[in-house]
CSV table of C-alpha atoms and ligand atoms in Angstrom, one decimal:
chain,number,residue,atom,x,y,z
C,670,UNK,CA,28.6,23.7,19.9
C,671,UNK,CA,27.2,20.9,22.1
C,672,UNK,CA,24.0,20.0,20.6
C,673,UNK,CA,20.8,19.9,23.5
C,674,UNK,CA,20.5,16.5,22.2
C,675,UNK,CA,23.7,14.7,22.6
C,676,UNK,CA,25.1,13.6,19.3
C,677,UNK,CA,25.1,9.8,19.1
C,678,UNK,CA,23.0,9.4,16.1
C,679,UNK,CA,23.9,10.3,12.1
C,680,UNK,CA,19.8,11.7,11.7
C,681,UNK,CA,18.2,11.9,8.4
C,682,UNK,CA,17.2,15.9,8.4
C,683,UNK,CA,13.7,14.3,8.6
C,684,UNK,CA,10.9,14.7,11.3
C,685,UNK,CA,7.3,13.1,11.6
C,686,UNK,CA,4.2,14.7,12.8
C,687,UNK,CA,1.7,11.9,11.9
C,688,UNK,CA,2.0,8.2,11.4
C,689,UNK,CA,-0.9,6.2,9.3
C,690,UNK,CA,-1.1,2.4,8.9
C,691,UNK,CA,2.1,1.9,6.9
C,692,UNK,CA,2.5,5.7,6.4
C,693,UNK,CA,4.2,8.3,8.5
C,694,UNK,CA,4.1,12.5,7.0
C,695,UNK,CA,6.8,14.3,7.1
C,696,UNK,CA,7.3,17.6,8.6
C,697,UNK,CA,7.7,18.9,5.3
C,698,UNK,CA,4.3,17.8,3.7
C,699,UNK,CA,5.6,14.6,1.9
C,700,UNK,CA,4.0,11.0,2.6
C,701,UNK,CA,6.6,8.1,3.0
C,702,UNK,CA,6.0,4.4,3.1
C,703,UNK,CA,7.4,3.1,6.0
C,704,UNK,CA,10.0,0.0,5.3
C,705,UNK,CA,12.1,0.6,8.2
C,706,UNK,CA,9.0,1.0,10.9
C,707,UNK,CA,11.2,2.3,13.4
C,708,UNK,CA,13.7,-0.5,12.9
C,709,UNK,CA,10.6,-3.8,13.3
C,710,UNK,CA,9.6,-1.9,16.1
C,711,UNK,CA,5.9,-0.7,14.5
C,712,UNK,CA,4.9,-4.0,13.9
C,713,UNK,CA,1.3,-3.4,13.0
C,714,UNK,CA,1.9,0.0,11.1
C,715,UNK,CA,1.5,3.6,13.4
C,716,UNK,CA,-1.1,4.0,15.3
C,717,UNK,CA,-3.2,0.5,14.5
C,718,UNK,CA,-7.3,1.6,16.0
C,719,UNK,CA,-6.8,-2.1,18.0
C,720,UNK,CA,-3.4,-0.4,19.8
C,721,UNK,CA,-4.8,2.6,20.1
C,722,UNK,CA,-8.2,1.6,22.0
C,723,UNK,CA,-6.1,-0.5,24.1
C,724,UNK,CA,-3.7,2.6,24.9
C,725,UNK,CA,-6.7,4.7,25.5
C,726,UNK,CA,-8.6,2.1,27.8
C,727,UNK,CA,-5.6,1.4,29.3
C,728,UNK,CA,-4.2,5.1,30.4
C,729,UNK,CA,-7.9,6.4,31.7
C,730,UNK,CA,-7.5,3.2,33.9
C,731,UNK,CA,-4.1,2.7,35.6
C,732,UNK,CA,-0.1,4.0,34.3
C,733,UNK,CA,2.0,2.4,36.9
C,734,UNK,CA,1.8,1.2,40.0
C,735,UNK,CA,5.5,-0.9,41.0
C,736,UNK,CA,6.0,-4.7,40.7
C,737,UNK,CA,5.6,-4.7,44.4
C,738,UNK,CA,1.9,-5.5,43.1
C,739,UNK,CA,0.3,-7.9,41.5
C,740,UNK,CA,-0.2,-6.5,37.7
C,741,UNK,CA,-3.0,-8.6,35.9
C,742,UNK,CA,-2.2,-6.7,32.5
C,743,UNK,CA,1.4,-8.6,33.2
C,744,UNK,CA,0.2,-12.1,34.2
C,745,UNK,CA,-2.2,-12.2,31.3
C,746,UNK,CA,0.9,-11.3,28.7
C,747,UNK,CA,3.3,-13.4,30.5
C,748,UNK,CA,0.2,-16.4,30.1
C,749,UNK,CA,0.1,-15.7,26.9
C,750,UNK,CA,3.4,-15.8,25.7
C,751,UNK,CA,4.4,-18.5,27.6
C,752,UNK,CA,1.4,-21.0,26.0
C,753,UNK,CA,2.4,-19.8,22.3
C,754,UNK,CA,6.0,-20.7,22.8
C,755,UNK,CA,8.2,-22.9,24.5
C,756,UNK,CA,8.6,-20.9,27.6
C,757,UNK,CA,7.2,-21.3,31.0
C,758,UNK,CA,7.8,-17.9,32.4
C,759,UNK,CA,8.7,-14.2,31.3
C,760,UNK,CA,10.3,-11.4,33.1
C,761,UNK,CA,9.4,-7.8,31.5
C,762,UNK,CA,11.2,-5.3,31.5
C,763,UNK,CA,11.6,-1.9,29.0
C,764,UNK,CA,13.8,-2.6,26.3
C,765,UNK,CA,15.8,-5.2,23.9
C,766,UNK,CA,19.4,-4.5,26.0
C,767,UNK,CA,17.5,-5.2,29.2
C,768,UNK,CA,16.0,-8.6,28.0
C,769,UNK,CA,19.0,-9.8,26.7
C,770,UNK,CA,20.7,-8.7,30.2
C,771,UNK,CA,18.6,-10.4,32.0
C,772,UNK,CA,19.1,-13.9,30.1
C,773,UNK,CA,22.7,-13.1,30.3
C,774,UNK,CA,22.0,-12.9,34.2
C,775,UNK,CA,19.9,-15.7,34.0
C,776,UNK,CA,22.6,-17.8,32.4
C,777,UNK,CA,24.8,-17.3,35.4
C,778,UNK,CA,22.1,-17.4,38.1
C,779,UNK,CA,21.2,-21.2,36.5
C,780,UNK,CA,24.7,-22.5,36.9
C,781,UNK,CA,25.6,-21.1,39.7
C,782,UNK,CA,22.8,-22.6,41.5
C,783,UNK,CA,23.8,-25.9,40.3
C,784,UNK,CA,26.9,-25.8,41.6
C,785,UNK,CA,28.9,-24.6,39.0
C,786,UNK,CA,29.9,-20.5,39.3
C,787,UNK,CA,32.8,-21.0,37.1
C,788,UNK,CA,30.5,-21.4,33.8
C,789,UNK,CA,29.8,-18.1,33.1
C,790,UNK,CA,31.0,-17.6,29.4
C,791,UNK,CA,28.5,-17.4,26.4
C,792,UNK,CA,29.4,-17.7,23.6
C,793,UNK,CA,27.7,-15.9,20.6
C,794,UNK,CA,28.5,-14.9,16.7
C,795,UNK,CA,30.3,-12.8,14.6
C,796,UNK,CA,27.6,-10.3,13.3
C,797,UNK,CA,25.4,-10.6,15.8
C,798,UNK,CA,23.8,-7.4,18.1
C,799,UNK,CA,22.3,-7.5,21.7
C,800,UNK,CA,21.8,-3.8,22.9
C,801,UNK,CA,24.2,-1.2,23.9
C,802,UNK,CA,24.8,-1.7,27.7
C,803,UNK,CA,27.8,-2.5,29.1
C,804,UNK,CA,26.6,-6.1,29.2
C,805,UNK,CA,24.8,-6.6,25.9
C,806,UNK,CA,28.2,-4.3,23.8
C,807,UNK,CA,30.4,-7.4,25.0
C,808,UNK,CA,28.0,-10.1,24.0
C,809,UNK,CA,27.3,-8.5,20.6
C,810,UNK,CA,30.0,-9.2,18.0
C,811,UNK,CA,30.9,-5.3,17.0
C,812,UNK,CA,34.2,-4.1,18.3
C,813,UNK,CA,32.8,-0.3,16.9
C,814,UNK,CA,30.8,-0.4,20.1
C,815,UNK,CA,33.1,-1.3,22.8
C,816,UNK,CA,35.5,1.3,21.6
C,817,UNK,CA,36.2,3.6,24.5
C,818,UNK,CA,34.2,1.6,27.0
C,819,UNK,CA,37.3,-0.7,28.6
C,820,UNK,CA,37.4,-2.5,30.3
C,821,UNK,CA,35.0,-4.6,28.5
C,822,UNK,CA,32.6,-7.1,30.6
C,823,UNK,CA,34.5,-10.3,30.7
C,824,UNK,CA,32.7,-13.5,29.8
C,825,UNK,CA,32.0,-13.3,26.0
C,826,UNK,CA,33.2,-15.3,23.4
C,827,UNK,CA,32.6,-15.2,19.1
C,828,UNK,CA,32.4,-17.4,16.8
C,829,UNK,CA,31.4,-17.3,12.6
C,830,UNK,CA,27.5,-17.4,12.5
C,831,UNK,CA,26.3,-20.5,11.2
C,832,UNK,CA,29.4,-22.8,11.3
C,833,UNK,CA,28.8,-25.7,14.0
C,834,UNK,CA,32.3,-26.8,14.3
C,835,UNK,CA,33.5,-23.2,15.7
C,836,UNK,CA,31.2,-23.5,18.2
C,837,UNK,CA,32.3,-26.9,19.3
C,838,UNK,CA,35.6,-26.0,19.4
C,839,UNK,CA,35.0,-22.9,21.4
C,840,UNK,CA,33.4,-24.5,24.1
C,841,UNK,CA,35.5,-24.7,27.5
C,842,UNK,CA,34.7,-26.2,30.9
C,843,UNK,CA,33.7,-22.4,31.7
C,844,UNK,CA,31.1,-22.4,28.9
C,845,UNK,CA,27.7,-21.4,29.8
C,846,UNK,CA,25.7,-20.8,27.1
C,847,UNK,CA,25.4,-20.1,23.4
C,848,UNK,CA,23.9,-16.6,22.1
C,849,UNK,CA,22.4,-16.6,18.6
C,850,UNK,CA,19.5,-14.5,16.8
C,851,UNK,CA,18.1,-16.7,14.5
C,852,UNK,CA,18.2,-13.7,11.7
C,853,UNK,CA,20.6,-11.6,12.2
C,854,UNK,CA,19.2,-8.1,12.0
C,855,UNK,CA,21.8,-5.2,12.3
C,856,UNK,CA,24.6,-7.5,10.5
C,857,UNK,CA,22.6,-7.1,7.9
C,858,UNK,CA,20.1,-9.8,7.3
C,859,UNK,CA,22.1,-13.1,7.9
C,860,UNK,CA,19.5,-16.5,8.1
C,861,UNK,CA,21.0,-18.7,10.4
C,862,UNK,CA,21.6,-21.8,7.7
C,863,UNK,CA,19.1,-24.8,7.5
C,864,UNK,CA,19.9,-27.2,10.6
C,865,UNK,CA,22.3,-24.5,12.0
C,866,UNK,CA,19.6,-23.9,15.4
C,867,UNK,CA,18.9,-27.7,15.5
C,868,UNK,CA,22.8,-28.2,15.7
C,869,UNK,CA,23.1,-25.6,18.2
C,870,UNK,CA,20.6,-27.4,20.3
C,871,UNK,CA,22.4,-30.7,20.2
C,872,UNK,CA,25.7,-29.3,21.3
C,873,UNK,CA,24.1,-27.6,24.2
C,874,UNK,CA,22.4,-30.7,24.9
C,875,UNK,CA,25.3,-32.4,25.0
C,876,UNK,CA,27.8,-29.8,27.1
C,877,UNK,CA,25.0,-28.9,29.6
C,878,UNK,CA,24.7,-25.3,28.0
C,879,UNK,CA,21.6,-23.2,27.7
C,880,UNK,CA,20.5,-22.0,24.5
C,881,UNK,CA,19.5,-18.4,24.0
C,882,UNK,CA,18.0,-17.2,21.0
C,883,UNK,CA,17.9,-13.1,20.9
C,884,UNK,CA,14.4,-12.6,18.8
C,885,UNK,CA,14.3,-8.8,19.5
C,886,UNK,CA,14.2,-8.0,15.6
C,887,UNK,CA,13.2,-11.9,14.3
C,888,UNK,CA,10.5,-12.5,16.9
C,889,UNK,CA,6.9,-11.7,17.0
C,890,UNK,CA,5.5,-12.4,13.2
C,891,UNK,CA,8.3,-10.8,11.4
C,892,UNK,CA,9.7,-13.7,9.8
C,893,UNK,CA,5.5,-15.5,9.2
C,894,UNK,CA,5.7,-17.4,12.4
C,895,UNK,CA,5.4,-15.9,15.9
C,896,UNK,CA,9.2,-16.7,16.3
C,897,UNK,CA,11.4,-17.4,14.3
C,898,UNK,CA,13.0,-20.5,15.4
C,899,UNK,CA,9.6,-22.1,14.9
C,900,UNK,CA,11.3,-22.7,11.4
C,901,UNK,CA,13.6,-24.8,12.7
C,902,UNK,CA,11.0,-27.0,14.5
C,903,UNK,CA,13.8,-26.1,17.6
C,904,UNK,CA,13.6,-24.6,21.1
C,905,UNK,CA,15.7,-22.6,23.3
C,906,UNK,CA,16.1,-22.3,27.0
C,907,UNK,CA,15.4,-18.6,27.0
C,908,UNK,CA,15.2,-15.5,24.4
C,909,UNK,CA,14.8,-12.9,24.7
C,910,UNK,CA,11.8,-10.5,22.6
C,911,UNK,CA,11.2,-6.5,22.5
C,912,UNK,CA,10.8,-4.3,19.4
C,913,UNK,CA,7.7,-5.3,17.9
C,914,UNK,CA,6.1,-6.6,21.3
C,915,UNK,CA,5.0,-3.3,21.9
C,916,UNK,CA,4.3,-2.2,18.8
C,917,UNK,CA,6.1,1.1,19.8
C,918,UNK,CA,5.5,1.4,23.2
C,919,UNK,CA,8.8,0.4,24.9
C,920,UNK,CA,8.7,-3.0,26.3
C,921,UNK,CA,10.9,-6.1,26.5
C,922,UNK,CA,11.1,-9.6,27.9
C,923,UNK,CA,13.1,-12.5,28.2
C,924,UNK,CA,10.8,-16.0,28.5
C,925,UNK,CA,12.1,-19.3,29.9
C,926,UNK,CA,11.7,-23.0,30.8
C,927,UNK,CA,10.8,-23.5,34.4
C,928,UNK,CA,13.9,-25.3,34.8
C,929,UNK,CA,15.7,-22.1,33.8
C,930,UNK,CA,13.5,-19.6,35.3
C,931,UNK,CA,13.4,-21.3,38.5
C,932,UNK,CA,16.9,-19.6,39.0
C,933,UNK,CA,15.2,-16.1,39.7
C,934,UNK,CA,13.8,-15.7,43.1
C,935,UNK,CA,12.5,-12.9,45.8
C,936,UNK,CA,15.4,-10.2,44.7
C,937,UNK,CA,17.3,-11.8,41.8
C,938,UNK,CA,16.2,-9.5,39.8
C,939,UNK,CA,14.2,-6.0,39.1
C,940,UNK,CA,12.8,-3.3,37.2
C,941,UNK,CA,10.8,-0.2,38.4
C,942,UNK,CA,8.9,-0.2,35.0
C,943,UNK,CA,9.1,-3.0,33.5
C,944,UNK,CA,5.8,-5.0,32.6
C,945,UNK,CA,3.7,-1.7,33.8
C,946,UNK,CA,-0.1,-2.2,33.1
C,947,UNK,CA,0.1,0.6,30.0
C,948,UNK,CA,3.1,-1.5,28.5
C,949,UNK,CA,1.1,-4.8,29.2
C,950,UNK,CA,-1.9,-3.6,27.6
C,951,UNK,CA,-0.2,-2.5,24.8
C,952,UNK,CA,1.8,-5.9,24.3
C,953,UNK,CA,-1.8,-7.6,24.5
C,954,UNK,CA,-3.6,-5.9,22.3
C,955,UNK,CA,-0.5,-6.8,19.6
C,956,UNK,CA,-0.3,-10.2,20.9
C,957,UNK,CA,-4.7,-10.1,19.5
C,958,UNK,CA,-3.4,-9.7,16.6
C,959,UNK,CA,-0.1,-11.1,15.6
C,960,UNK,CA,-0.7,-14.7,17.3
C,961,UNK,CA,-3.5,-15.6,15.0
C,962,UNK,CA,-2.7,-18.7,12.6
C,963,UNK,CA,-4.9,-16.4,9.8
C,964,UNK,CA,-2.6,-13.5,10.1
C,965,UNK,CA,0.5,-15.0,10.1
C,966,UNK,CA,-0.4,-16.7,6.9
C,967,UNK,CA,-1.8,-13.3,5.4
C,968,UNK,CA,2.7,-12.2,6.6
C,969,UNK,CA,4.2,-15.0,4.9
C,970,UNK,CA,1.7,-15.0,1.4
C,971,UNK,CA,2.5,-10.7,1.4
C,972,UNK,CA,6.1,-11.5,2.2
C,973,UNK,CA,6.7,-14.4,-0.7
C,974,UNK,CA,5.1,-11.4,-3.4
C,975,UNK,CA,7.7,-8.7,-2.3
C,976,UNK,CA,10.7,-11.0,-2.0
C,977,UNK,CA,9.5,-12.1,-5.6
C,978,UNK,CA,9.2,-8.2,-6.7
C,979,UNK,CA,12.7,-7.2,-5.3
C,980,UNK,CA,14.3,-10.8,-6.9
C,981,UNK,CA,13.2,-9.5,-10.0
C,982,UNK,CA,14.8,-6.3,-9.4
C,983,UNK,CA,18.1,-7.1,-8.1
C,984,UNK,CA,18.0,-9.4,-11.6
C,985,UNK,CA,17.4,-6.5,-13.4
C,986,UNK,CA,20.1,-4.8,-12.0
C,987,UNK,CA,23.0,-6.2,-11.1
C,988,UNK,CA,25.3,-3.2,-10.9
C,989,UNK,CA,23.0,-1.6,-8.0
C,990,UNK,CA,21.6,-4.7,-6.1
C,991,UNK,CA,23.8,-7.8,-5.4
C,992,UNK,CA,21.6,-9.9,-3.5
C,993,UNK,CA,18.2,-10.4,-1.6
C,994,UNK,CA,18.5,-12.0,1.5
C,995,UNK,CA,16.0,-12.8,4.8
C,996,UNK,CA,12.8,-14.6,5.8
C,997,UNK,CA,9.2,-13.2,5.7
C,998,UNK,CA,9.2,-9.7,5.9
C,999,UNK,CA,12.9,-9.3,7.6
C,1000,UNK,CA,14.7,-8.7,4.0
C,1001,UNK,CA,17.9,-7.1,3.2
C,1002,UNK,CA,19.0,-5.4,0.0
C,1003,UNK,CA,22.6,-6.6,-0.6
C,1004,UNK,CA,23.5,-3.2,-1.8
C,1005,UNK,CA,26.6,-2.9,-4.6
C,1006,UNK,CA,26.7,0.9,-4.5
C,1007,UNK,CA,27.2,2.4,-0.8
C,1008,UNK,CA,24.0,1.1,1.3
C,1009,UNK,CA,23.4,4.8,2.5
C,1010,UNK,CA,23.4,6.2,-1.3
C,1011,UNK,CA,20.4,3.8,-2.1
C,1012,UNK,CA,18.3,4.9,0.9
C,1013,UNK,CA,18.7,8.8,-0.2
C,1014,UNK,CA,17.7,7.6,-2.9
C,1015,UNK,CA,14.3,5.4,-2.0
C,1016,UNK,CA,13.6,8.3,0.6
C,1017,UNK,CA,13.9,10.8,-1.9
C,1018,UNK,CA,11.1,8.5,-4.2
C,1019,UNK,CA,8.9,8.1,-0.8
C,1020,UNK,CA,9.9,4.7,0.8
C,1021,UNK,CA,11.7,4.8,4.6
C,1022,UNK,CA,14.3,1.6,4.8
C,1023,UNK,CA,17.3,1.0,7.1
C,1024,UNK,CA,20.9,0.7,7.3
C,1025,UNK,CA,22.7,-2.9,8.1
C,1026,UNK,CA,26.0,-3.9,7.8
C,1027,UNK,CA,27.7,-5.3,5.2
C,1028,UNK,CA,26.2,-2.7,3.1
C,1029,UNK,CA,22.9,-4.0,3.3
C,1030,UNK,CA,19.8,-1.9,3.3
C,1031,UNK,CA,16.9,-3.2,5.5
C,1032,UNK,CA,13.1,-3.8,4.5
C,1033,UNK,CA,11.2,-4.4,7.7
C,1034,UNK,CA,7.5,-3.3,6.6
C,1035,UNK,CA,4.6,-3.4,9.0
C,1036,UNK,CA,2.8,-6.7,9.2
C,1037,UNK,CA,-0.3,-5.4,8.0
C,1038,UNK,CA,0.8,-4.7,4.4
C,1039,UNK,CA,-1.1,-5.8,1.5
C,1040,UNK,CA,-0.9,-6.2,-2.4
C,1041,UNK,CA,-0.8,-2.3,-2.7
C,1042,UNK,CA,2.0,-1.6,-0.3
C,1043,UNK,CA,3.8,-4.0,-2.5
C,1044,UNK,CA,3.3,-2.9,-5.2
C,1045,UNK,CA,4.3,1.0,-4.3
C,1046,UNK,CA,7.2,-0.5,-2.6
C,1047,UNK,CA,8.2,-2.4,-5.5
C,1048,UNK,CA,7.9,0.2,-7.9
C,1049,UNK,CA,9.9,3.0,-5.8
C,1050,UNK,CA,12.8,0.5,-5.6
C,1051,UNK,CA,13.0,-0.6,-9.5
C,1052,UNK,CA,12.5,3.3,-10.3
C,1053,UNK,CA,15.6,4.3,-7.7
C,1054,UNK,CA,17.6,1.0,-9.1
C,1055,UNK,CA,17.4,2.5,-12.5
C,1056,UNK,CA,18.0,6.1,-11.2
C,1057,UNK,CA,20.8,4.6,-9.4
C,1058,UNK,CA,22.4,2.5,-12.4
C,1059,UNK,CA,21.1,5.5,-15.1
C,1060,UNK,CA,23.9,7.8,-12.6
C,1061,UNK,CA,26.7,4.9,-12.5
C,1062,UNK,CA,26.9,4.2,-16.6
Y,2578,PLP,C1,17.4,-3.9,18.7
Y,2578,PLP,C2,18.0,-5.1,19.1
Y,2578,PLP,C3,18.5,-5.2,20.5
Y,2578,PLP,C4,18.5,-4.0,21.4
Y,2578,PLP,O1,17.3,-3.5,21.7
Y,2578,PLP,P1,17.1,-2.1,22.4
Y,2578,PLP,O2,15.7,-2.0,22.6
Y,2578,PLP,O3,17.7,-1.1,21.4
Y,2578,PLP,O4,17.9,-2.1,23.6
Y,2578,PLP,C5,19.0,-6.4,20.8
Y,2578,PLP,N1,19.1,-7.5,20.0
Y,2578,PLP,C6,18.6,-7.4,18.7
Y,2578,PLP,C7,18.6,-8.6,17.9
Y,2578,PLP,C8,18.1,-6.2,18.3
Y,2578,PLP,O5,17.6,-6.1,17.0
């Protein structure tokens, strides 16, 4: 029978009535540490009293009211945004697909303007993931979600992550733009190697291409700096940013140089609820928190004890975990049994993580997590490794 819900996700037979800090409570009276917050989406845990006032203050005020106003909520976040990174303009909109979607039409609007409508092809990488519209399936590198969707949106071409020369040598006359995240996130926790972004910059540079960084799952704090490619001492033309922006209410945006941004005008583009005052008040209550020298330093110390905690583990035992991979608190479990079998497993022991490719399972904990959470989180994994390696012998 046809479901009310249509059937597009495998669901855990798992519900939530209540989420706490880095806790959400089950339907069915358990507690659960949340690893997987909604895959980075609840960046500063459920229901953080900051968010909340802001929600609350917020929706006794004003909802919605069309960008055919001025919406001071969305000035002030695009202000802010723009002065902590290398941007000089945002457009908002309500999801991850719809700010990658908007670079990708920001892409074309910039050459076209300059005179060159044939450059229209952006590159990208194998692994990679951009959303799920028509758009954003052909930009991302999985050929699982184009399946049954032909003809696929021309203009879209991969390479290896992290090689250079594959780039180079994918470049054409019609070449617009390279696509990268600088962590991969749903292929499973890939780092884009050291002088990989840099590199990526020079060839743009060099072939008049625009660099887009996709920091949907990477961007605000997750990695201990606001975004990530602030690592790599680089910076893009545009990226685009939604999960944790938010901090679970839905909103997305794609920032950009004025030279790049100058490309939209009166029309070019539009969103009936994108960069609403609720979403905007939201997004500036996490920006309070997350773009604070003192916090991010509080991510990165938190995130260098749990990468320690699961090292130790995957040392310990080889036969379940192969590898620990990511930056800050963006960390995949190279999984050697099936990735699935050891989140039953950390679920049934109380700890929420998700599924990546290449059999990785993902740790993306709220920001806000301290010695404790580390310490439960560490000690659910070892006790499901052993359980785990205890079944295989
Ligand atoms: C989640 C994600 C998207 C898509 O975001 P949606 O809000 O699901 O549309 C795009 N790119 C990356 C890197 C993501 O992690």
């Amino acid at each position: 029978m046809q479901p009310a819900v249509m059937a597009t996700y495998d669901r855990f037979d798992l519900a939530f009535e209540k989420g706490e800090g880095p806790y959400l409570f089950a339907t069915n009276g358990r507690r659960y540490l949340d690893f997987g917050g909604g895959v980075a989406v609840t960046a500063l845990g459920h229901c953080h009293p900051h968010l909340v006032a802001a929600l609350e203050r917020q929706g006794k005020l004003l909802w919605h009211c069309s960008n055919l106003y001025r919406i001071p909520e969305q000035e002030r976040l695009a202000a802010r945004l723009t002065a902590a990174t290398f941007a000089d303009a945002a457009f908002f909109c309500n999801s991850g697909a719809e700010a990658v979607e908007c670079g990708i039409k920001l892409v074309r609007k910039f050459h076209d303007l300059n005179g060159a409508p044939d450059r229209y092809r952006i590159i990208g990488c194998e692994g990679s993931f951009h959303g799920r519209t028509l758009a954003t399936i052909a930009a991302g590198a999985s050929p699982k979600y184009r399946e049954g969707y032909a003809p696929d949106v021309d203009g879209f071409d991969h390479v290896p992550f992290g090689h250079i020369a594959a780039v180079e040598a994918a470049i054409t006359p019609q070449t617009a733009a390279i696509l990268v995240e600088p962590v991969q996130g749903e292929g499973g926790i890939n780092v884009a190697p050291a002088g990989y972004l840099k590199g990526l910059r020079a060839l743009a540079d060099r072939h008049g291409l625009l660099l887009f960084f996709d920091e949907i799952q990477c961007g605000m704090g997750r990695t201990g700096r606001l975004f990530a490619y602030e690592w790599d001492d680089v910076a893009p033309d545009l990226m685009a940013v939604a999960k944790g922006l938010g901090g679970g209410f839905p909103i997305g945006g794609c920032l950009a140089t004025a030279a790049v941004a100058s490309a939209f005008s009166f029309g070019s583009h539009g969103s009936t609820f994108g960069g609403n005052p609720l979403g905007c008040a939201v997004a500036n209550a996490v920006l309070d928190l997350v773009n604070d020298e003192g916090f991010l330093a509080d991510v990165r110390a938190v995130a260098t004890s749990l990468q320690q905690g699961l090292q130790q583990i995957a040392t310990k035992h080889p036969g379940v975990l192969a590898a620990v991979r990511g930056k800050g608190l963006m960390l995949g479990l190279k999984s050697v049994v099936p990735n699935r079998m050891l989140i039953d497993r950390l679920q049934q022991n109380g700890l929420l993580a998700i599924p990546a490719a290449d059999n990785v399972v993902r740790l993306l904990p709220p920001l806000i997590i301290g010695a404790a959470e580390v310490n439960e989180a560490v000690r659910i994994i070892e006790q499901s490794c052993t359980e785990l390696a205890a079944k295989a012998a």
